[in-house]
């Protein structure tokens, strides 16, 4: 088991998880290992709920995601 992920029945939001980052080539930038696929936010697959989209992006940023595709 990964020592960084505590065994708990607590809600995911309550767990002390940290985002991991990796260098982006030789740019000096650090990007999150998890990315946010944002195609659905641009009505690519149908109408988008603007308020829901804003909440999803804010939640991703709060969790440390800085790589948006």
PDB file of C-alpha atoms in Angstrom:
ATOM      1  CA  UNK A   1       0.000   0.000   0.000  1.00  0.00           C
ATOM      2  CA  UNK A   2       1.089   3.554  -0.668  1.00  0.00           C
ATOM      3  CA  UNK A   3       2.216   5.169   2.602  1.00  0.00           C
ATOM      4  CA  UNK A   4       0.984   8.578   1.386  1.00  0.00           C
ATOM      5  CA  UNK A   5      -2.632   7.369   1.254  1.00  0.00           C
ATOM      6  CA  UNK A   6      -4.015   6.645   4.726  1.00  0.00           C
ATOM      7  CA  UNK A   7      -6.407   3.747   5.182  1.00  0.00           C
ATOM      8  CA  UNK A   8      -9.579   5.457   6.322  1.00  0.00           C
ATOM      9  CA  UNK A   9     -13.308   5.495   5.885  1.00  0.00           C
ATOM     10  CA  UNK A  10     -13.270   9.306   5.937  1.00  0.00           C
ATOM     11  CA  UNK A  11     -14.631  11.139   2.897  1.00  0.00           C
ATOM     12  CA  UNK A  12     -11.998  11.692   0.208  1.00  0.00           C
ATOM     13  CA  UNK A  13     -12.081  15.450   0.842  1.00  0.00           C
ATOM     14  CA  UNK A  14     -10.942  14.849   4.434  1.00  0.00           C
ATOM     15  CA  UNK A  15      -7.872  12.786   3.535  1.00  0.00           C
ATOM     16  CA  UNK A  16      -4.492  14.569   3.541  1.00  0.00           C
ATOM     17  CA  UNK A  17      -3.493  13.819  -0.049  1.00  0.00           C
ATOM     18  CA  UNK A  18      -0.882  15.853  -1.895  1.00  0.00           C
ATOM     19  CA  UNK A  19      -0.700  16.395  -5.638  1.00  0.00           C
ATOM     20  CA  UNK A  20       2.440  15.180  -7.330  1.00  0.00           C
ATOM     21  CA  UNK A  21       4.202  17.333  -9.917  1.00  0.00           C
ATOM     22  CA  UNK A  22       6.702  16.669 -12.678  1.00  0.00           C
ATOM     23  CA  UNK A  23       8.884  18.975 -14.746  1.00  0.00           C
ATOM     24  CA  UNK A  24       7.512  19.971 -18.146  1.00  0.00           C
ATOM     25  CA  UNK A  25      10.482  19.283 -20.416  1.00  0.00           C
ATOM     26  CA  UNK A  26      13.140  21.960 -19.884  1.00  0.00           C
ATOM     27  CA  UNK A  27      10.705  24.852 -19.325  1.00  0.00           C
ATOM     28  CA  UNK A  28      11.227  25.028 -15.568  1.00  0.00           C
ATOM     29  CA  UNK A  29       7.483  24.567 -15.075  1.00  0.00           C
ATOM     30  CA  UNK A  30       6.087  21.897 -12.755  1.00  0.00           C
ATOM     31  CA  UNK A  31       2.811  20.313 -13.881  1.00  0.00           C
ATOM     32  CA  UNK A  32       0.475  18.094 -11.915  1.00  0.00           C
ATOM     33  CA  UNK A  33       0.618  14.387 -12.748  1.00  0.00           C
ATOM     34  CA  UNK A  34      -3.166  14.489 -13.087  1.00  0.00           C
ATOM     35  CA  UNK A  35      -4.679  16.639 -15.778  1.00  0.00           C
ATOM     36  CA  UNK A  36      -8.157  18.035 -16.229  1.00  0.00           C
ATOM     37  CA  UNK A  37      -9.722  17.176 -19.590  1.00  0.00           C
ATOM     38  CA  UNK A  38     -11.735  20.262 -20.403  1.00  0.00           C
ATOM     39  CA  UNK A  39     -13.230  19.408 -23.810  1.00  0.00           C
ATOM     40  CA  UNK A  40     -16.680  19.070 -22.264  1.00  0.00           C
ATOM     41  CA  UNK A  41     -16.487  22.631 -20.932  1.00  0.00           C
ATOM     42  CA  UNK A  42     -16.563  24.084 -24.423  1.00  0.00           C
ATOM     43  CA  UNK A  43     -19.827  22.461 -25.487  1.00  0.00           C
ATOM     44  CA  UNK A  44     -17.812  19.901 -27.470  1.00  0.00           C
ATOM     45  CA  UNK A  45     -20.257  17.128 -26.542  1.00  0.00           C
ATOM     46  CA  UNK A  46     -23.408  19.142 -25.976  1.00  0.00           C
ATOM     47  CA  UNK A  47     -24.598  21.973 -23.740  1.00  0.00           C
ATOM     48  CA  UNK A  48     -22.519  22.751 -20.666  1.00  0.00           C
ATOM     49  CA  UNK A  49     -23.812  23.957 -17.310  1.00  0.00           C
ATOM     50  CA  UNK A  50     -21.670  27.050 -16.722  1.00  0.00           C
ATOM     51  CA  UNK A  51     -21.982  27.005 -12.919  1.00  0.00           C
ATOM     52  CA  UNK A  52     -21.133  23.287 -12.791  1.00  0.00           C
ATOM     53  CA  UNK A  53     -18.146  23.824 -15.064  1.00  0.00           C
ATOM     54  CA  UNK A  54     -16.874  26.646 -12.858  1.00  0.00           C
ATOM     55  CA  UNK A  55     -17.240  24.443  -9.762  1.00  0.00           C
ATOM     56  CA  UNK A  56     -15.367  21.585 -11.457  1.00  0.00           C
ATOM     57  CA  UNK A  57     -12.457  23.834 -12.471  1.00  0.00           C
ATOM     58  CA  UNK A  58     -12.294  25.457  -9.021  1.00  0.00           C
ATOM     59  CA  UNK A  59     -12.304  22.018  -7.375  1.00  0.00           C
ATOM     60  CA  UNK A  60      -9.475  20.830  -9.629  1.00  0.00           C
ATOM     61  CA  UNK A  61      -7.387  23.906  -8.798  1.00  0.00           C
ATOM     62  CA  UNK A  62      -8.084  23.487  -5.067  1.00  0.00           C
ATOM     63  CA  UNK A  63      -6.802  19.925  -5.346  1.00  0.00           C
ATOM     64  CA  UNK A  64      -3.573  21.086  -6.984  1.00  0.00           C
ATOM     65  CA  UNK A  65      -4.266  20.371 -10.638  1.00  0.00           C
ATOM     66  CA  UNK A  66      -2.543  22.885 -12.889  1.00  0.00           C
ATOM     67  CA  UNK A  67      -2.519  20.898 -16.147  1.00  0.00           C
ATOM     68  CA  UNK A  68      -5.646  21.576 -18.200  1.00  0.00           C
ATOM     69  CA  UNK A  69      -6.171  19.958 -21.586  1.00  0.00           C
TER      70      UNK A  69
END
